[in-house]
PDB file of C-alpha atoms in Angstrom:
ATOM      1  CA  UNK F   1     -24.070  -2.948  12.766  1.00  0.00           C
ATOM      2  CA  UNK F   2     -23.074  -0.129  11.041  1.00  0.00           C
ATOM      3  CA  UNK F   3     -21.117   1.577   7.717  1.00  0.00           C
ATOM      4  CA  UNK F   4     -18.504   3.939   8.416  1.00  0.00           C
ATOM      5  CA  UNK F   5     -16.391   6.250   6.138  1.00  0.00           C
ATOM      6  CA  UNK F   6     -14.358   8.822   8.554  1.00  0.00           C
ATOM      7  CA  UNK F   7     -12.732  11.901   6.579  1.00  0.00           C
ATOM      8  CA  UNK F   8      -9.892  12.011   9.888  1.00  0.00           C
ATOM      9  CA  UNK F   9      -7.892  10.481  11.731  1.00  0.00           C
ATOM     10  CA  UNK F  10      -9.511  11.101  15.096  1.00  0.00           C
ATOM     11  CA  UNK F  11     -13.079  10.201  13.584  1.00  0.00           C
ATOM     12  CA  UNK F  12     -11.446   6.864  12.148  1.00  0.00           C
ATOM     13  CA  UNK F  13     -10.077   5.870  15.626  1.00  0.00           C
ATOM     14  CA  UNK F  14     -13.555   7.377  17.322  1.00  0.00           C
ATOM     15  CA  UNK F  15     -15.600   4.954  15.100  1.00  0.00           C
ATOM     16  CA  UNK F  16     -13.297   1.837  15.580  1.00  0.00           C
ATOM     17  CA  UNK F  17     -14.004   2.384  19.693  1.00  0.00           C
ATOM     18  CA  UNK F  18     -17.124   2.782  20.009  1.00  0.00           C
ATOM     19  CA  UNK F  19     -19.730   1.555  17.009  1.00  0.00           C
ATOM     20  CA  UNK F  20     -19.738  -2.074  16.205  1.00  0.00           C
ATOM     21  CA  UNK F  21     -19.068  -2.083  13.108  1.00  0.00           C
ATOM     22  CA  UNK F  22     -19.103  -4.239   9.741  1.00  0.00           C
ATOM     23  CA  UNK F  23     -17.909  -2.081   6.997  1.00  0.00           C
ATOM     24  CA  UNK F  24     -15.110   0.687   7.721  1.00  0.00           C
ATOM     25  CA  UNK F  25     -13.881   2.592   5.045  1.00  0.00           C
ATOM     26  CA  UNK F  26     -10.500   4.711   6.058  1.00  0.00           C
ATOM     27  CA  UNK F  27      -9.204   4.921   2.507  1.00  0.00           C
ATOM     28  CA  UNK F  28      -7.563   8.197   1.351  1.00  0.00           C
ATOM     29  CA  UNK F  29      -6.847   9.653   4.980  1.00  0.00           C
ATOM     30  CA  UNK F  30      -3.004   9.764   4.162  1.00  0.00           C
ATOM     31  CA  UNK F  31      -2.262   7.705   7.242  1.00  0.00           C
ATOM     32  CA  UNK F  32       1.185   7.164   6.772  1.00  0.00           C
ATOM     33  CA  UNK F  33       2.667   4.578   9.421  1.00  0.00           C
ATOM     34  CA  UNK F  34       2.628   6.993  12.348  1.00  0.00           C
ATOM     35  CA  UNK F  35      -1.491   6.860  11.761  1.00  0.00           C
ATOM     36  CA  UNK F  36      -1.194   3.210  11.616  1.00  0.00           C
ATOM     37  CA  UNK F  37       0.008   2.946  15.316  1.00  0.00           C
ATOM     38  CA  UNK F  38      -2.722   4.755  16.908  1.00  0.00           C
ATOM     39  CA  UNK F  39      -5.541   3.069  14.245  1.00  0.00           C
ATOM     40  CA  UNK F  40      -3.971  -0.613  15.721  1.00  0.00           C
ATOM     41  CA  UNK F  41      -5.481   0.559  19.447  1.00  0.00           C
ATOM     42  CA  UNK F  42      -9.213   1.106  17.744  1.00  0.00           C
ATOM     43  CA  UNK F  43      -9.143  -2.339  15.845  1.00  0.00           C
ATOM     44  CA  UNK F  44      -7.319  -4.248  18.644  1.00  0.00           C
ATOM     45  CA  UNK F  45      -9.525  -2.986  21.829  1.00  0.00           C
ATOM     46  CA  UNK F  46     -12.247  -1.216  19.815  1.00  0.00           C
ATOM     47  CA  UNK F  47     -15.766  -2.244  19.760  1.00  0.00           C
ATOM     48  CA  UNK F  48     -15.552  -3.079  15.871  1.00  0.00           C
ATOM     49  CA  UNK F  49     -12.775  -6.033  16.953  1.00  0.00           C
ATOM     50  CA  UNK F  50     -15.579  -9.017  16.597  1.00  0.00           C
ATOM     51  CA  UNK F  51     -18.016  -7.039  14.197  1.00  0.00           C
ATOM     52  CA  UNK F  52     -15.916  -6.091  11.410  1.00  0.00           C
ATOM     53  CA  UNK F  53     -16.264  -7.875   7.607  1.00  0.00           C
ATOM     54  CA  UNK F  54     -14.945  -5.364   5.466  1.00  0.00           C
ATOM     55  CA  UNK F  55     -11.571  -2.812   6.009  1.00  0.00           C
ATOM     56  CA  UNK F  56     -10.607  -0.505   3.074  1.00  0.00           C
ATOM     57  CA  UNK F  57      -7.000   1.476   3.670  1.00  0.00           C
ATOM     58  CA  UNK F  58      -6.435   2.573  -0.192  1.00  0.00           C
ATOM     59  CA  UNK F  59      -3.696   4.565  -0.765  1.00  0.00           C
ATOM     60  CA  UNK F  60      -2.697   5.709   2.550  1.00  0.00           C
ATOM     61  CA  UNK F  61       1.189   5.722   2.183  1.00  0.00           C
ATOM     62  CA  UNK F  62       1.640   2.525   4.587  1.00  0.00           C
ATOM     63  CA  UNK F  63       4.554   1.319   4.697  1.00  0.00           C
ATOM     64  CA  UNK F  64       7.122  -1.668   6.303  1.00  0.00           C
ATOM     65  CA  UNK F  65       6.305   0.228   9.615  1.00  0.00           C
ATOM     66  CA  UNK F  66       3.034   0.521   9.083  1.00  0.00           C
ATOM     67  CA  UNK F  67       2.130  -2.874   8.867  1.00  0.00           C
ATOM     68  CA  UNK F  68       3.977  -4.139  12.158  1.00  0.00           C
ATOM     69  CA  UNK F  69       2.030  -1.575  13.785  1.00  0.00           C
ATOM     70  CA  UNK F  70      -1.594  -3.105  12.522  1.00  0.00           C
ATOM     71  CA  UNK F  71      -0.410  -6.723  11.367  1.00  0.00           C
ATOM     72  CA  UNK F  72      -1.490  -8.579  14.539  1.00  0.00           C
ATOM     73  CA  UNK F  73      -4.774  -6.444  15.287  1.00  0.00           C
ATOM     74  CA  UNK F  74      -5.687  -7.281  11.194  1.00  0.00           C
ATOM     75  CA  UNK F  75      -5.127 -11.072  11.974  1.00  0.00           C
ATOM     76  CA  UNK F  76      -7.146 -11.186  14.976  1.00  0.00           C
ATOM     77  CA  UNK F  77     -10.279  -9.592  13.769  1.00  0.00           C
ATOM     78  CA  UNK F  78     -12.624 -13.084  13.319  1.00  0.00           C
ATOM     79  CA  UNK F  79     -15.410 -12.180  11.066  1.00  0.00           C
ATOM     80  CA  UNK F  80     -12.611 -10.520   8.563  1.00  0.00           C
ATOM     81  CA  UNK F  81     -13.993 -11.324   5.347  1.00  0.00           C
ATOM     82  CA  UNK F  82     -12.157  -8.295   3.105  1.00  0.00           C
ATOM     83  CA  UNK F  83      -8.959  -6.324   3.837  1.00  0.00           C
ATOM     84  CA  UNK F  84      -7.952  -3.805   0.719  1.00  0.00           C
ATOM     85  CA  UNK F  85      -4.605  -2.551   0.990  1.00  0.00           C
ATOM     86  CA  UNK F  86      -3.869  -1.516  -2.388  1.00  0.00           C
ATOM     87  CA  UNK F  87      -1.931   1.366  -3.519  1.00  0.00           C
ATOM     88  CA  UNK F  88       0.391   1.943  -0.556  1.00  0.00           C
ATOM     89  CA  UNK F  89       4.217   0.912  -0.305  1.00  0.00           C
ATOM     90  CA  UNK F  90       4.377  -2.245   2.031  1.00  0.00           C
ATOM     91  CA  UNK F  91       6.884  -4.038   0.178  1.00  0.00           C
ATOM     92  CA  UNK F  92       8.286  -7.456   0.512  1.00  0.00           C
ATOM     93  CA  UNK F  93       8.783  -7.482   4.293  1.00  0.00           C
ATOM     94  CA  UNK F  94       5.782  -6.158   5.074  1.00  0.00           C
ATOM     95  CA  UNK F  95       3.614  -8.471   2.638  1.00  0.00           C
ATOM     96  CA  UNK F  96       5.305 -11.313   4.274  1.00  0.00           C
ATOM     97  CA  UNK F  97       4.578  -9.556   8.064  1.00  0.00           C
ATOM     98  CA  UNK F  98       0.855  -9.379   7.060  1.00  0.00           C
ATOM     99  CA  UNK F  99       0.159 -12.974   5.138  1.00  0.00           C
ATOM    100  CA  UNK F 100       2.020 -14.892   7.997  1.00  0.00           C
ATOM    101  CA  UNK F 101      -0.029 -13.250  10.399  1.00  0.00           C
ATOM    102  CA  UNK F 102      -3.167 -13.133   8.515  1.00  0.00           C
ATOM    103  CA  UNK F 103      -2.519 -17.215   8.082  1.00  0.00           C
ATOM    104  CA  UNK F 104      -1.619 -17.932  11.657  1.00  0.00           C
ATOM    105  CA  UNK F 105      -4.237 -15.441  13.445  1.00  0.00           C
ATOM    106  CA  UNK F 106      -8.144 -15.430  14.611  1.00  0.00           C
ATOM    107  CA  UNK F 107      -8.781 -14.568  11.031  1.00  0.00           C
ATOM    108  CA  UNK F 108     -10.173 -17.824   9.389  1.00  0.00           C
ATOM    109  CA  UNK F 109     -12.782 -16.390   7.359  1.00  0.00           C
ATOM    110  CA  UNK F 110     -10.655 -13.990   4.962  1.00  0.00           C
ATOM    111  CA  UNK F 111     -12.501 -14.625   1.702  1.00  0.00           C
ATOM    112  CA  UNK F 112     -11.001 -10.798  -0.885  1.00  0.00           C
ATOM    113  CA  UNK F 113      -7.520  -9.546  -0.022  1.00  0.00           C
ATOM    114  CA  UNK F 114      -6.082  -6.473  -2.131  1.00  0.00           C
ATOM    115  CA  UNK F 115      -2.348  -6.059  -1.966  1.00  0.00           C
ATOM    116  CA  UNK F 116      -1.780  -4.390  -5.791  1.00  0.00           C
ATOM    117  CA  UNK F 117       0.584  -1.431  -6.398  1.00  0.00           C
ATOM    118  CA  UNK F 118       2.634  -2.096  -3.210  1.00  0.00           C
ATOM    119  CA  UNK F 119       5.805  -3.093  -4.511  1.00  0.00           C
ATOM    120  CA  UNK F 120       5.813  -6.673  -4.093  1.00  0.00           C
ATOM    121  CA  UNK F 121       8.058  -8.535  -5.528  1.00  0.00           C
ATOM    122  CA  UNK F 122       7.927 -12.297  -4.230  1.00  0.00           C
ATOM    123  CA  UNK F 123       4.798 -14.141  -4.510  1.00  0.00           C
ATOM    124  CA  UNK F 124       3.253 -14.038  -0.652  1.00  0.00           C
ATOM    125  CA  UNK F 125       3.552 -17.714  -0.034  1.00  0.00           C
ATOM    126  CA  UNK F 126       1.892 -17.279   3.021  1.00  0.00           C
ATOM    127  CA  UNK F 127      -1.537 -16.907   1.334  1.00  0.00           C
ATOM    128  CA  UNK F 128      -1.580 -20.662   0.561  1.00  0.00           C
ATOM    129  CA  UNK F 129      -2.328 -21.245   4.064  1.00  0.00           C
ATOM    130  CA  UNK F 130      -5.485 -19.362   4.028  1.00  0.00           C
ATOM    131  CA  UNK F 131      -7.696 -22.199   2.799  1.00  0.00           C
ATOM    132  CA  UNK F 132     -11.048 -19.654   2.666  1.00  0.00           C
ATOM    133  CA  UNK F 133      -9.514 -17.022   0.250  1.00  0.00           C
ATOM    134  CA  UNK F 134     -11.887 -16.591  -2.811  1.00  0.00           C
ATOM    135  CA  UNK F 135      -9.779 -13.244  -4.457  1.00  0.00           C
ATOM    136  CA  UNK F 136      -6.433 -12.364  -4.434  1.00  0.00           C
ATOM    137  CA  UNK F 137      -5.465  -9.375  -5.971  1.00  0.00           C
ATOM    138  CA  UNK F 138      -1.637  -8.640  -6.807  1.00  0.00           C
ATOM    139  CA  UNK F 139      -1.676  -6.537  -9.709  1.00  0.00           C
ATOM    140  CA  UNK F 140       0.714  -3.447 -10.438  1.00  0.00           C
ATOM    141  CA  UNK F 141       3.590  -5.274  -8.378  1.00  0.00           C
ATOM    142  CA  UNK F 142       6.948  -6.726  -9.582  1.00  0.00           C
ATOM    143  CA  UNK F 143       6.204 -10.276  -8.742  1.00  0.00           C
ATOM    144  CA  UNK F 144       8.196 -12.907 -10.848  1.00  0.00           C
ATOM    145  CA  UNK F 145       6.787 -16.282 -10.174  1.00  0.00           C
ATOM    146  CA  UNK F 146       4.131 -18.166  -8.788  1.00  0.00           C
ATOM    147  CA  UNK F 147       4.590 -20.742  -6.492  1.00  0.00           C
ATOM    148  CA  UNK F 148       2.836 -24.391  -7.169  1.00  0.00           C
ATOM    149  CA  UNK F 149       1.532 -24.413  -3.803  1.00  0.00           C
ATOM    150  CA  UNK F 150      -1.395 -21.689  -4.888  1.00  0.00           C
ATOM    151  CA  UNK F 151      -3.027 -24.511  -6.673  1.00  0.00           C
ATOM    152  CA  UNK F 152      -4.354 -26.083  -2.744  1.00  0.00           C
ATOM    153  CA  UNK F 153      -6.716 -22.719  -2.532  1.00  0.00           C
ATOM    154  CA  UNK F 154      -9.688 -24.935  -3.445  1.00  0.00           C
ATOM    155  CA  UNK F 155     -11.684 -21.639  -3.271  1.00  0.00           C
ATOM    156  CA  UNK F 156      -9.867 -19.432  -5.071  1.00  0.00           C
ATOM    157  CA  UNK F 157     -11.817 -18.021  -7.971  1.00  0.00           C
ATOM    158  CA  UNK F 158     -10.042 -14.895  -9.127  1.00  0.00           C
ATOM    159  CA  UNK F 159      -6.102 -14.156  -8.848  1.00  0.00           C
ATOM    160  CA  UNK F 160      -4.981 -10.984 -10.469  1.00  0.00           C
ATOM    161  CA  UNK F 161      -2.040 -10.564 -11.724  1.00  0.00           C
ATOM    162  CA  UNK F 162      -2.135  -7.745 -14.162  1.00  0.00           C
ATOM    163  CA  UNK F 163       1.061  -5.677 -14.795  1.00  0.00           C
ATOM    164  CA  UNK F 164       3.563  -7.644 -13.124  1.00  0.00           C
ATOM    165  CA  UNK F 165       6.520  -9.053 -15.195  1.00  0.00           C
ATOM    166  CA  UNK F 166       6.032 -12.472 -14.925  1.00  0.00           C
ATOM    167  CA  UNK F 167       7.631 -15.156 -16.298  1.00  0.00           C
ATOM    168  CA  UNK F 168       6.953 -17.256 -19.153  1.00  0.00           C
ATOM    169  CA  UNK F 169       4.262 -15.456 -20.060  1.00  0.00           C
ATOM    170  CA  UNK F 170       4.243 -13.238 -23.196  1.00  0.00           C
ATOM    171  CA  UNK F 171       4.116  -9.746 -23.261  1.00  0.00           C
ATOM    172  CA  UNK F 172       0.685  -8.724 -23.131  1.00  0.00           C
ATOM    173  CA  UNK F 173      -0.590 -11.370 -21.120  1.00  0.00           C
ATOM    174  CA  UNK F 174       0.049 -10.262 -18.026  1.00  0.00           C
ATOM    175  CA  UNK F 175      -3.471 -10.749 -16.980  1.00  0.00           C
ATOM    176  CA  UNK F 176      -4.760 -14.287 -15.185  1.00  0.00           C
ATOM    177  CA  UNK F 177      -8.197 -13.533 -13.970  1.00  0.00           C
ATOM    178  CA  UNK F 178     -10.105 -17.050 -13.372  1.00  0.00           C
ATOM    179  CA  UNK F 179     -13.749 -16.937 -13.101  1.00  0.00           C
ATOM    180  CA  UNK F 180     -13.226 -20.828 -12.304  1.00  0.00           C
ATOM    181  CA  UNK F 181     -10.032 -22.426 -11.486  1.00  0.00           C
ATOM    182  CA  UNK F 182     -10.601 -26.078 -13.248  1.00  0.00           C
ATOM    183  CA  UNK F 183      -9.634 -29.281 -11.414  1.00  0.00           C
ATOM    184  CA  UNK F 184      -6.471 -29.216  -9.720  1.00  0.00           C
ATOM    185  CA  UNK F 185      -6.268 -25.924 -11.144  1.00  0.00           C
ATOM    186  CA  UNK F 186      -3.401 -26.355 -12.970  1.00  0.00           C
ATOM    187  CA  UNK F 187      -4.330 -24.268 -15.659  1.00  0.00           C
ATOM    188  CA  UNK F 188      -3.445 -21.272 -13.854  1.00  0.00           C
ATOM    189  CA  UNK F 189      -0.119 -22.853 -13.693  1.00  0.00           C
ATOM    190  CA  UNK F 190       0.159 -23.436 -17.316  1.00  0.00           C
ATOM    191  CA  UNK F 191       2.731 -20.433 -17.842  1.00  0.00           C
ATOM    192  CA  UNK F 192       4.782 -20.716 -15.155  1.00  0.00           C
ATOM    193  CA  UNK F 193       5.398 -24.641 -15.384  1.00  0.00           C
ATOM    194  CA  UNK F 194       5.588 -25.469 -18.938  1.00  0.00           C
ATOM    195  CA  UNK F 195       8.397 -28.112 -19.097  1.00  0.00           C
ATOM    196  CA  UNK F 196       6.486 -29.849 -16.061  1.00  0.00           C
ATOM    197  CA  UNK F 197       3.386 -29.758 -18.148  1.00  0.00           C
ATOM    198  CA  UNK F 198       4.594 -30.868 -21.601  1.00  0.00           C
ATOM    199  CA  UNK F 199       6.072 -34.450 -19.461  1.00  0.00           C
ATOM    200  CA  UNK F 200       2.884 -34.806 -17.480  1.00  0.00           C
ATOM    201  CA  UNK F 201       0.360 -33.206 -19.717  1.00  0.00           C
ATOM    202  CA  UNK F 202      -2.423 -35.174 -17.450  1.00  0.00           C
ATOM    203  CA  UNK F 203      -2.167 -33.212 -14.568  1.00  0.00           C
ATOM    204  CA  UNK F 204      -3.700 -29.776 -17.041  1.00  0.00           C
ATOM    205  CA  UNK F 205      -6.609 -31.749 -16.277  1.00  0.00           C
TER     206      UNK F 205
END
């Protein structure tokens, strides 16, 4: 299996066809979301569909429309282990298009997802029902809070959330990169659930 990096379009959609490939690097090709609806026919009937481990789509100005296009071929690629979408403009609906399908698809092996500068700004619950994810990276958004539920990713090792304005956690600090999550990982939940912690101090355990 091969190791692609296309510099167009029409050698992106050529490679997704016909090589069987692991790694497919289509970052920087200015895509937009009209690009995004011919790249869904390569991943969804292409010969890369049960080869491909690793899909890079920096900074391709993908938007809402974007991601309905290539949502459902993303989800149903099975040996998925890395999708890096960072620095385009999904938003909130389309962050919420791609985790629910990512959760619900053929995808069960999704290990590194990158979804910084995209201009989230709800916490993609959906991401607690992908029990294999190892790194989750959200920084440069607008995300709030955290929901409690992220603490059932028994394999999560690294969520970063550098540069959002989250609360309860001083200026500064924007940062939470765990090498380890302890326990029930409730330390990563130490800034965002205080009060809860100061009456059941146990559970930080």
């Amino acid at each position: 299996m091969a190791e692609r990096r296309p510099k167009t379009l029409e050698e992106a959609i050529h490679g997704l066809q016909n090589l069987r490939l692991s790694v497919f690097d289509a970052s920087y090709l200015n895509l937009q979301d009209s690009g995004c609806l011919v790249l869904n026919e390569g991943l969804a009937k292409g010969k890369c569909r049960d080869t491909l481990r690793e899909l890079y789509l920096w900074k391709n100005g993908i938007g809402y429309q974007g991601i309905k296009h290539i949502s459902k071929a993303l989800s149903n690629l099975p040996k998925m282990r890395e999708l890096n979408l960072f620095r385009n403009r999904i938003g909130d609906p389309g962050c919420s298009l791609l985790c629910r399908n990512l959760s619900e698809g053929l995808c069960k092996q999704l290990q590194i997802l990158w979804l910084g500068d995209n201009d989230i700004t709800k916490f993609p619950e959906d991401v607690t029902k992908m029990p294999t994810l190892q790194r989750l990276y959200l920084n440069h958004n607008k995300i709030t809070y955290v929901p409690p539920e992220i603490s059932k990713l028994d394999n999560l090792i690294v969520l970063d959330l550098d540069h959002n304005p989250l609360k309860g956690i001083p200026e500064g600090t924007y940062f939470l990169g765990m090498t380890k999550l302890p326990g029930p990982r409730w330390e990563l939940l130490k800034p965002h659930f205080q009060e809860e912690l100061q009456s059941d101090r146990s559970s930080s355990v």
